[in-house]
Amino acid sequence: MEHVWGERLREQFGRDLDLRVIPARTAELAAMPEWLDASISVALTRRGIHELFAHQLTALNEIHQGNNVVIATGTASGKSLTYQVPMMQAVVTNPKARALYLAPTKALARDQERALTEFGLPQVNVCAYDGDSDQGERKFARDMANILVTNPDMLHHSMLPGHSKWASYFRNLEVIAVDECHTYKGIFGAHVSNVLKRLIRVCESYGSTPIIVMASATLAEPHAHAHMLTGQTFTPIVHDTSARSSITIGLTLPEPTLGTSFEGDVVRKTAIAQGAGLLTELVQDRIRTLVFLRSRKAVETVATITRESLSQENPELTGTVTSYRGGYLPEERRDIERRLRSGEILGLATTNALELGIDISGLDAAVLTGWPGSRASFWQQVGRVGRDGTDGLVVMIASDNPMDHYLVTHPEHIYGAAVEAAVCDPTNPLILAGHLTCAAAEIHLTDDEISRFGPLPLVERVLAELCTAGLLKKRPTGWYWNGRSQAHSAVDIRGAGKSPIRIVDTTSGQMLGTVEAASACRQAHEGAVYVHLGETFLVEQLLLDEDVALVNPTNVDYSTYAREISNVAVVETDTSCTWGAATLHRGIVDVTEQVIGYQKRRNLTSQIIGDEPLDLPEQTLRTQAMWWTVPQSVMNELQIGDVAGCVHAAEHAAIGMLPLFTLCDRADIGGMSMAEHPDTGMPTVFIYDGHLGGAGFAYRGYELASQWLGATHDTIAACSCSDGCPWCVQSPKCGNNNSPLDKQAAARLLNFMAEQSRV
C-alpha cells in the first residue's frame, strides 16, 4: 500500500518524481534448533522471539556444524541473532570459552554490548573495549569478560601487540563475529583484512581455531569478500526470509527555483535545502525521520535550517531536531542515541553512522540527500524505516552531480541492478609492508605461513625490502622485528597516516571535534566554516605542525568549498588495451595536489558569494590510476576544437559516475586531464585513487570501462543544460573554476569511446 505522503510528493515534485512501492513480505518461520541451550531459548522467549526466520536457522546450523558463515540479507532481517546466539551458546556451554565481536564503529559496538546484556544470561559477561574505555573497564575486559565487543583499531593497536596479556582469551576464543563487513572496503578494508589475518595467526599460536561469522548488507559475492578479508572459506546465506513492511520510495530532482541561470537553464534548489524542507514538514506531521547526508558540514546545516524553520512555525518542536555524525565526543553521541531510542527526537540529520545496524525501531521515514554512494548503502538506508511493522517512506533527492541525475532519470539502474562487489586490495605493498612488520613483532614469521598474506613472490619481495630497510631481520627460523619503536604505531588502519587535526574553540578552549589530517586543508583551512551541534564557527588558523585548527563562533549563512589543482606523472604502466584508435591504460602514478582557494556559497541557493585564494602546501601521493588517450587526429575527425575543454568535461563526468560501478565515494577518487600530457604526448584523461598506494577503485574502473564510460556519455547527453552544469560536467572541487569545459565535445568523445569499446 502506498504511503499517505505519496500523493503529496506527486503534487510537490510532479514529473521529476519516480514513485514506487516495495510491497510487504510475509516471513518464512522455523522452530528453534534442538541443540540450542535451554537458557538461551528462555532468554529469546523473554524478548518475544519464539521462532526464527528460516535463513537464521540455516545460518545457525551451519555455524553449529563448525563452518564459517557470511550472512548478507536485508536490513532488519535478524542478522544480529546469527552471531549473538553462537557467542552466547559458546560461553553458556563452556565456562572457559570466549567470543569476540568486531564492529567498524564504536557506536555499533556499544549498541551490541547493550543488546547482549539485555538477554539477561548470568553466564554472559559482556564488555566494550574501545578508546572510550577507562583503565578499570579495560582490566575487566581482559580478566573477566567472556564476550568482548570492540573494533579493528583496538585489535590492531592493543590486543594483538599485547597478545601475551590476553593469552587466556586467545587460547579459548571460539567465535569471532565481524559485523557490517561490507564497510571494509578500499584502504580501510585492506588494512582490516591484514588485521584479521594477524588475529587468526595469533589464535593459531595459542591453539584455537575460532569459527568466524560475518554479517553484511546485501553484497555481490559476499563469500568472496569474506574470503578476501580473512583467507578462510565461508558458506554464504543470502536468501532473506524475514517479514518486511511496505515501503514507498520516491526518487526526485529538487524543485526548480523561480529564476533561471544566465544561459536560461533551469535552476533548482540544493538537495540540502530540499532535504531540510522535507524534514521540517515531516516533523510537523510527527513522523520520525532520518535525513542521511554525505558530509559532516551538510548534517549540521540541515539540522540548523530545520530548527530555524520550526522556531517560526512550531517552536515547541524545535528541540526535537538534532544532528548525529562522527567527530562528536563520546558522551554527546550516546546522549543522542538515547534520545532517539526514547522518541524524544523526531528529526535527525545524520551521516551514514546510522546507516549501520544500530538497533532503533519506530522510524517512519528517511530522506536521502543525494545518492549514498552504492546500491548496498541505498538499501541499507531504506531499511532503516518501517522496522516496527508500520509502512515506511523514503525520499531520495538528487544532488547536483552526474551520477545522481543519471539514477533519478534511469531508476532501473537502482531497482533492476545487482548490488556492487566490495573492492579492496590487501596485497597493496605499501599496506602489506606495515602489517608484515606488525605480524613479525607479534610472533616471528616463518616460511610456511607467509602465503596467508598474499601471493608468495609478492610477500617475499616485500619482506626482502623490509630487511634491506632494517625493519626486519631474516634468521634461519624466520623473520623477526628489528625496529627500535613499536611496529603497530607506524600503521594507521584508517588510512590517514597522521594524527587527526583537533578543532579548538579559542573563546572557551574546548575541543569541538576532529578532522582527518588528509582532509584538513579542504575542511579546516583559514576561512572555512565549521559547524558543530548546530553552532557555526569560522576557522581562524590551521596549524598543521601542531595538529590543530583554531576556530571562533560566528553567524554566517554560507558554507565553504575548497578548490584544488592536481598534476599527474606516470610512474609505471601495468597493462593497456586498445579501443580502435583510443588506448586505455592502468598503472602507478604520482599525484601532486594543492588546495588553492575556496568558494563561499549560500546555504539555501548554492549561490557563489565569494572566491578566496589560499596558500597551502602541496601534498604528493603515489597511487593507482587508469587513463585513456586519444590521438589528435581523432579529435579532428570528431570536429573538436576545444580539446582541453573536451577532456576536462569528460574527466569531471567520469569521476562523478565511477562510484556507480564500484563501492567508492566520489571523495575517494580524483582526476586530471590535458590536451597534451607530457608523458603520453596526446589528449589524456586520468582517474586515480585518492589514497596512498591505491585502493583498487581506478583499477576496477579499467575493468568496467565500457559500461562506465557508456553511462557517463548517457548522463551528459540526457542533461537539458546548454553548456554544462553541476548535474553533468561541472565539479565543485575544480581548481580551475570549471574552465574550460565543452559539454557537447565531451559527449562526442565519450560516444566515440563507447562505440570503439564494442568493436
mmCIF file of N, CA and C in Angstrom, residues 513-598:
data_model
loop_
_atom_site.group_PDB
_atom_site.id
_atom_site.type_symbol
_atom_site.label_atom_id
_atom_site.label_comp_id
_atom_site.label_asym_id
_atom_site.label_seq_id
_atom_site.Cartn_x
_atom_site.Cartn_y
_atom_site.Cartn_z
ATOM 1 N N GLY A 513 35.889 18.813 18.137
ATOM 2 C CA GLY A 513 35.901 17.572 17.377
ATOM 3 C C GLY A 513 37.218 17.442 16.640
ATOM 4 N N THR A 514 37.251 16.584 15.642
ATOM 5 C CA THR A 514 38.478 16.347 14.874
ATOM 6 C C THR A 514 38.140 16.194 13.394
ATOM 7 N N VAL A 515 39.125 16.421 12.550
ATOM 8 C CA VAL A 515 39.047 16.051 11.135
ATOM 9 C C VAL A 515 40.333 15.305 10.796
ATOM 10 N N GLU A 516 40.273 14.413 9.809
ATOM 11 C CA GLU A 516 41.469 13.670 9.412
ATOM 12 C C GLU A 516 42.509 14.624 8.840
ATOM 13 N N ALA A 517 43.769 14.306 9.087
ATOM 14 C CA ALA A 517 44.855 15.153 8.603
ATOM 15 C C ALA A 517 44.795 15.310 7.088
ATOM 16 N N ALA A 518 44.448 14.231 6.383
ATOM 17 C CA ALA A 518 44.406 14.287 4.922
ATOM 18 C C ALA A 518 43.329 15.224 4.414
ATOM 19 N N SER A 519 42.308 15.488 5.235
ATOM 20 C CA SER A 519 41.198 16.352 4.830
ATOM 21 C C SER A 519 41.327 17.763 5.369
ATOM 22 N N ALA A 520 42.329 18.024 6.191
ATOM 23 C CA ALA A 520 42.398 19.300 6.911
ATOM 24 C C ALA A 520 42.483 20.494 5.974
ATOM 25 N N CYS A 521 43.287 20.394 4.919
ATOM 26 C CA CYS A 521 43.426 21.538 4.008
ATOM 27 C C CYS A 521 42.129 21.842 3.282
ATOM 28 N N ARG A 522 41.267 20.839 3.119
ATOM 29 C CA ARG A 522 39.980 21.053 2.460
ATOM 30 C C ARG A 522 38.899 21.490 3.433
ATOM 31 N N GLN A 523 38.913 20.969 4.666
ATOM 32 C CA GLN A 523 37.803 21.198 5.595
ATOM 33 C C GLN A 523 38.103 22.221 6.678
ATOM 34 N N ALA A 524 39.372 22.446 6.991
ATOM 35 C CA ALA A 524 39.703 23.305 8.133
ATOM 36 C C ALA A 524 40.736 24.369 7.758
ATOM 37 N N HIS A 525 40.713 24.793 6.512
ATOM 38 C CA HIS A 525 41.603 25.867 6.082
ATOM 39 C C HIS A 525 41.149 27.198 6.686
ATOM 40 N N GLU A 526 42.023 28.162 6.674
ATOM 41 C CA GLU A 526 41.668 29.504 7.168
ATOM 42 C C GLU A 526 40.462 30.025 6.376
ATOM 43 N N GLY A 527 39.436 30.474 7.097
ATOM 44 C CA GLY A 527 38.229 30.967 6.454
ATOM 45 C C GLY A 527 37.141 29.939 6.278
ATOM 46 N N ALA A 528 37.435 28.660 6.568
ATOM 47 C CA ALA A 528 36.429 27.607 6.412
ATOM 48 C C ALA A 528 35.340 27.741 7.465
ATOM 49 N N VAL A 529 34.125 27.398 7.077
ATOM 50 C CA VAL A 529 33.015 27.341 8.026
ATOM 51 C C VAL A 529 32.964 25.937 8.614
ATOM 52 N N TYR A 530 32.972 25.852 9.947
ATOM 53 C CA TYR A 530 32.901 24.568 10.645
ATOM 54 C C TYR A 530 31.657 24.609 11.531
ATOM 55 N N VAL A 531 30.811 23.574 11.426
ATOM 56 C CA VAL A 531 29.560 23.544 12.180
ATOM 57 C C VAL A 531 29.592 22.377 13.156
ATOM 58 N N HIS A 532 29.243 22.657 14.417
ATOM 59 C CA HIS A 532 29.263 21.626 15.454
ATOM 60 C C HIS A 532 27.988 21.740 16.288
ATOM 61 N N LEU A 533 27.176 20.676 16.270
ATOM 62 C CA LEU A 533 25.922 20.633 17.031
ATOM 63 C C LEU A 533 25.073 21.876 16.781
ATOM 64 N N GLY A 534 25.021 22.281 15.509
ATOM 65 C CA GLY A 534 24.183 23.409 15.132
ATOM 66 C C GLY A 534 24.825 24.766 15.316
ATOM 67 N N GLU A 535 25.967 24.826 15.981
ATOM 68 C CA GLU A 535 26.679 26.086 16.176
ATOM 69 C C GLU A 535 27.710 26.268 15.064
ATOM 70 N N THR A 536 27.794 27.486 14.528
ATOM 71 C CA THR A 536 28.687 27.764 13.409
ATOM 72 C C THR A 536 29.955 28.448 13.899
ATOM 73 N N PHE A 537 31.092 27.997 13.368
ATOM 74 C CA PHE A 537 32.394 28.552 13.724
ATOM 75 C C PHE A 537 33.161 28.869 12.437
ATOM 76 N N LEU A 538 34.064 29.836 12.530
ATOM 77 C CA LEU A 538 34.926 30.201 11.421
ATOM 78 C C LEU A 538 36.367 29.852 11.794
ATOM 79 N N VAL A 539 37.058 29.151 10.890
ATOM 80 C CA VAL A 539 38.446 28.782 11.162
ATOM 81 C C VAL A 539 39.338 30.013 11.018
ATOM 82 N N GLU A 540 40.027 30.337 12.107
ATOM 83 C CA GLU A 540 40.942 31.480 12.104
ATOM 84 C C GLU A 540 42.348 31.068 11.683
ATOM 85 N N GLN A 541 42.797 29.883 12.128
ATOM 86 C CA GLN A 541 44.133 29.409 11.804
ATOM 87 C C GLN A 541 44.135 27.885 11.689
ATOM 88 N N LEU A 542 44.882 27.390 10.715
ATOM 89 C CA LEU A 542 45.158 25.965 10.602
ATOM 90 C C LEU A 542 46.643 25.767 10.841
ATOM 91 N N LEU A 543 46.970 25.117 11.962
ATOM 92 C CA LEU A 543 48.368 24.909 12.346
ATOM 93 C C LEU A 543 48.705 23.435 12.123
ATOM 94 N N LEU A 544 49.143 23.112 10.903
ATOM 95 C CA LEU A 544 49.378 21.714 10.541
ATOM 96 C C LEU A 544 50.481 21.088 11.387
ATOM 97 N N ASP A 545 51.498 21.862 11.724
ATOM 98 C CA ASP A 545 52.602 21.316 12.524
ATOM 99 C C ASP A 545 52.169 20.959 13.940
ATOM 100 N N GLU A 546 51.105 21.609 14.416
ATOM 101 C CA GLU A 546 50.627 21.357 15.771
ATOM 102 C C GLU A 546 49.348 20.526 15.800
ATOM 103 N N ASP A 547 48.891 20.079 14.620
ATOM 104 C CA ASP A 547 47.686 19.233 14.507
ATOM 105 C C ASP A 547 46.466 19.905 15.127
ATOM 106 N N VAL A 548 46.288 21.198 14.886
ATOM 107 C CA VAL A 548 45.163 21.903 15.485
ATOM 108 C C VAL A 548 44.650 22.976 14.523
ATOM 109 N N ALA A 549 43.336 23.174 14.529
ATOM 110 C CA ALA A 549 42.704 24.290 13.836
ATOM 111 C C ALA A 549 41.969 25.113 14.879
ATOM 112 N N LEU A 550 42.208 26.428 14.891
ATOM 113 C CA LEU A 550 41.601 27.323 15.869
ATOM 114 C C LEU A 550 40.385 27.993 15.244
ATOM 115 N N VAL A 551 39.249 27.933 15.952
ATOM 116 C CA VAL A 551 38.002 28.471 15.411
ATOM 117 C C VAL A 551 37.369 29.448 16.395
ATOM 118 N N ASN A 552 36.535 30.341 15.857
ATOM 119 C CA ASN A 552 35.765 31.285 16.664
ATOM 120 C C ASN A 552 34.292 31.156 16.314
ATOM 121 N N PRO A 553 33.383 31.315 17.275
ATOM 122 C CA PRO A 553 31.954 31.302 16.958
ATOM 123 C C PRO A 553 31.614 32.412 15.964
ATOM 124 N N THR A 554 30.673 32.137 15.064
ATOM 125 C CA THR A 554 30.251 33.132 14.088
ATOM 126 C C THR A 554 28.799 32.886 13.734
ATOM 127 N N ASN A 555 28.242 33.730 12.910
ATOM 128 C CA ASN A 555 26.856 33.571 12.478
ATOM 129 C C ASN A 555 26.781 33.963 11.011
ATOM 130 N N VAL A 556 27.021 33.006 10.135
ATOM 131 C CA VAL A 556 27.010 33.269 8.699
ATOM 132 C C VAL A 556 26.009 32.334 8.026
ATOM 133 N N ASP A 557 25.525 32.744 6.853
ATOM 134 C CA ASP A 557 24.519 31.951 6.141
ATOM 135 C C ASP A 557 25.109 31.281 4.899
ATOM 136 N N TYR A 558 26.409 31.023 4.938
ATOM 137 C CA TYR A 558 27.045 30.383 3.791
ATOM 138 C C TYR A 558 27.915 29.220 4.252
ATOM 139 N N SER A 559 28.277 28.356 3.300
ATOM 140 C CA SER A 559 29.231 27.277 3.528
ATOM 141 C C SER A 559 30.445 27.508 2.636
ATOM 142 N N THR A 560 31.536 26.822 2.932
ATOM 143 C CA THR A 560 32.760 26.991 2.157
ATOM 144 C C THR A 560 33.132 25.693 1.460
ATOM 145 N N TYR A 561 33.696 25.820 0.259
ATOM 146 C CA TYR A 561 34.064 24.671 -0.564
ATOM 147 C C TYR A 561 35.479 24.889 -1.105
ATOM 148 N N ALA A 562 36.387 23.992 -0.735
ATOM 149 C CA ALA A 562 37.782 24.130 -1.157
ATOM 150 C C ALA A 562 37.927 23.814 -2.644
ATOM 151 N N ARG A 563 38.867 24.512 -3.291
ATOM 152 C CA ARG A 563 39.206 24.253 -4.695
ATOM 153 C C ARG A 563 40.632 23.726 -4.768
ATOM 154 N N GLU A 564 40.820 22.682 -5.599
ATOM 155 C CA GLU A 564 42.117 22.021 -5.686
ATOM 156 C C GLU A 564 42.622 21.972 -7.120
ATOM 157 N N ILE A 565 43.917 21.924 -7.262
ATOM 158 C CA ILE A 565 44.528 21.618 -8.549
ATOM 159 C C ILE A 565 45.409 20.386 -8.360
ATOM 160 N N SER A 566 45.642 19.652 -9.451
ATOM 161 C CA SER A 566 46.460 18.445 -9.346
ATOM 162 C C SER A 566 47.304 18.273 -10.602
ATOM 163 N N ASN A 567 48.355 17.524 -10.445
ATOM 164 C CA ASN A 567 49.211 17.151 -11.567
ATOM 165 C C ASN A 567 49.526 15.666 -11.439
ATOM 166 N N VAL A 568 49.614 14.979 -12.567
ATOM 167 C CA VAL A 568 49.819 13.532 -12.567
ATOM 168 C C VAL A 568 51.011 13.199 -13.445
ATOM 169 N N ALA A 569 51.904 12.362 -12.923
ATOM 170 C CA ALA A 569 53.037 11.856 -13.692
ATOM 171 C C ALA A 569 52.995 10.330 -13.687
ATOM 172 N N VAL A 570 53.120 9.721 -14.862
ATOM 173 C CA VAL A 570 53.084 8.257 -14.974
ATOM 174 C C VAL A 570 54.397 7.683 -14.451
ATOM 175 N N VAL A 571 54.288 6.751 -13.505
ATOM 176 C CA VAL A 571 55.460 6.057 -12.962
ATOM 177 C C VAL A 571 55.658 4.719 -13.668
ATOM 178 N N GLU A 572 54.551 4.007 -13.858
ATOM 179 C CA GLU A 572 54.655 2.647 -14.406
ATOM 180 C C GLU A 572 53.313 2.263 -15.005
ATOM 181 N N THR A 573 53.318 1.693 -16.196
ATOM 182 C CA THR A 573 52.110 1.192 -16.835
ATOM 183 C C THR A 573 52.051 -0.322 -16.658
ATOM 184 N N ASP A 574 50.977 -0.795 -15.985
ATOM 185 C CA ASP A 574 50.837 -2.233 -15.735
ATOM 186 C C ASP A 574 50.286 -2.976 -16.942
ATOM 187 N N THR A 575 49.251 -2.403 -17.545
ATOM 188 C CA THR A 575 48.598 -3.075 -18.667
ATOM 189 C C THR A 575 47.863 -2.039 -19.498
ATOM 190 N N SER A 576 47.611 -2.386 -20.754
ATOM 191 C CA SER A 576 46.921 -1.480 -21.674
ATOM 192 C C SER A 576 46.028 -2.295 -22.595
ATOM 193 N N CYS A 577 45.036 -1.626 -23.175
ATOM 194 C CA CYS A 577 44.219 -2.255 -24.205
ATOM 195 C C CYS A 577 43.782 -1.170 -25.186
ATOM 196 N N THR A 578 43.528 -1.561 -26.428
ATOM 197 C CA THR A 578 43.151 -0.590 -27.447
ATOM 198 C C THR A 578 41.665 -0.693 -27.747
ATOM 199 N N TRP A 579 41.055 0.473 -27.918
ATOM 200 C CA TRP A 579 39.680 0.598 -28.402
ATOM 201 C C TRP A 579 39.766 1.371 -29.711
ATOM 202 N N GLY A 580 40.003 0.683 -30.808
ATOM 203 C CA GLY A 580 40.203 1.387 -32.053
ATOM 204 C C GLY A 580 41.442 2.259 -31.945
ATOM 205 N N ALA A 581 41.254 3.561 -32.222
ATOM 206 C CA ALA A 581 42.375 4.497 -32.140
ATOM 207 C C ALA A 581 42.680 4.915 -30.709
ATOM 208 N N ALA A 582 41.747 4.669 -29.798
ATOM 209 C CA ALA A 582 41.949 5.044 -28.396
ATOM 210 C C ALA A 582 42.666 3.914 -27.655
ATOM 211 N N THR A 583 43.370 4.295 -26.573
ATOM 212 C CA THR A 583 44.072 3.304 -25.746
ATOM 213 C C THR A 583 43.771 3.562 -24.282
ATOM 214 N N LEU A 584 43.445 2.483 -23.563
ATOM 215 C CA LEU A 584 43.222 2.551 -22.118
ATOM 216 C C LEU A 584 44.423 1.943 -21.411
ATOM 217 N N HIS A 585 44.804 2.550 -20.290
ATOM 218 C CA HIS A 585 45.947 2.073 -19.517
ATOM 219 C C HIS A 585 45.555 1.992 -18.044
ATOM 220 N N ARG A 586 46.302 1.184 -17.318
ATOM 221 C CA ARG A 586 46.243 1.248 -15.865
ATOM 222 C C ARG A 586 47.664 1.092 -15.336
ATOM 223 N N GLY A 587 47.929 1.712 -14.167
ATOM 224 C CA GLY A 587 49.268 1.638 -13.622
ATOM 225 C C GLY A 587 49.452 2.541 -12.428
ATOM 226 N N ILE A 588 50.694 2.855 -12.134
ATOM 227 C CA ILE A 588 51.055 3.641 -10.958
ATOM 228 C C ILE A 588 51.422 5.059 -11.392
ATOM 229 N N VAL A 589 50.919 6.036 -10.646
ATOM 230 C CA VAL A 589 51.199 7.438 -10.960
ATOM 231 C C VAL A 589 51.583 8.180 -9.684
ATOM 232 N N ASP A 590 52.250 9.297 -9.857
ATOM 233 C CA ASP A 590 52.487 10.246 -8.769
ATOM 234 C C ASP A 590 51.530 11.420 -8.954
ATOM 235 N N VAL A 591 50.758 11.704 -7.918
ATOM 236 C CA VAL A 591 49.786 12.790 -7.965
ATOM 237 C C VAL A 591 50.221 13.884 -6.999
ATOM 238 N N THR A 592 50.268 15.099 -7.484
ATOM 239 C CA THR A 592 50.549 16.260 -6.638
ATOM 240 C C THR A 592 49.284 17.108 -6.565
ATOM 241 N N GLU A 593 48.752 17.312 -5.357
ATOM 242 C CA GLU A 593 47.522 18.076 -5.151
ATOM 243 C C GLU A 593 47.794 19.285 -4.274
ATOM 244 N N GLN A 594 47.037 20.353 -4.502
ATOM 245 C CA GLN A 594 47.167 21.551 -3.678
ATOM 246 C C GLN A 594 45.824 22.262 -3.611
ATOM 247 N N VAL A 595 45.392 22.602 -2.387
ATOM 248 C CA VAL A 595 44.215 23.448 -2.202
ATOM 249 C C VAL A 595 44.654 24.883 -2.450
ATOM 250 N N ILE A 596 44.046 25.526 -3.449
ATOM 251 C CA ILE A 596 44.493 26.865 -3.854
ATOM 252 C C ILE A 596 43.496 27.962 -3.493
ATOM 253 N N GLY A 597 42.331 27.576 -2.990
ATOM 254 C CA GLY A 597 41.349 28.592 -2.632
ATOM 255 C C GLY A 597 40.053 27.950 -2.197
ATOM 256 N N TYR A 598 39.057 28.789 -1.959
ATOM 257 C CA TYR A 598 37.745 28.263 -1.572
ATOM 258 C C TYR A 598 36.657 29.233 -2.006
#
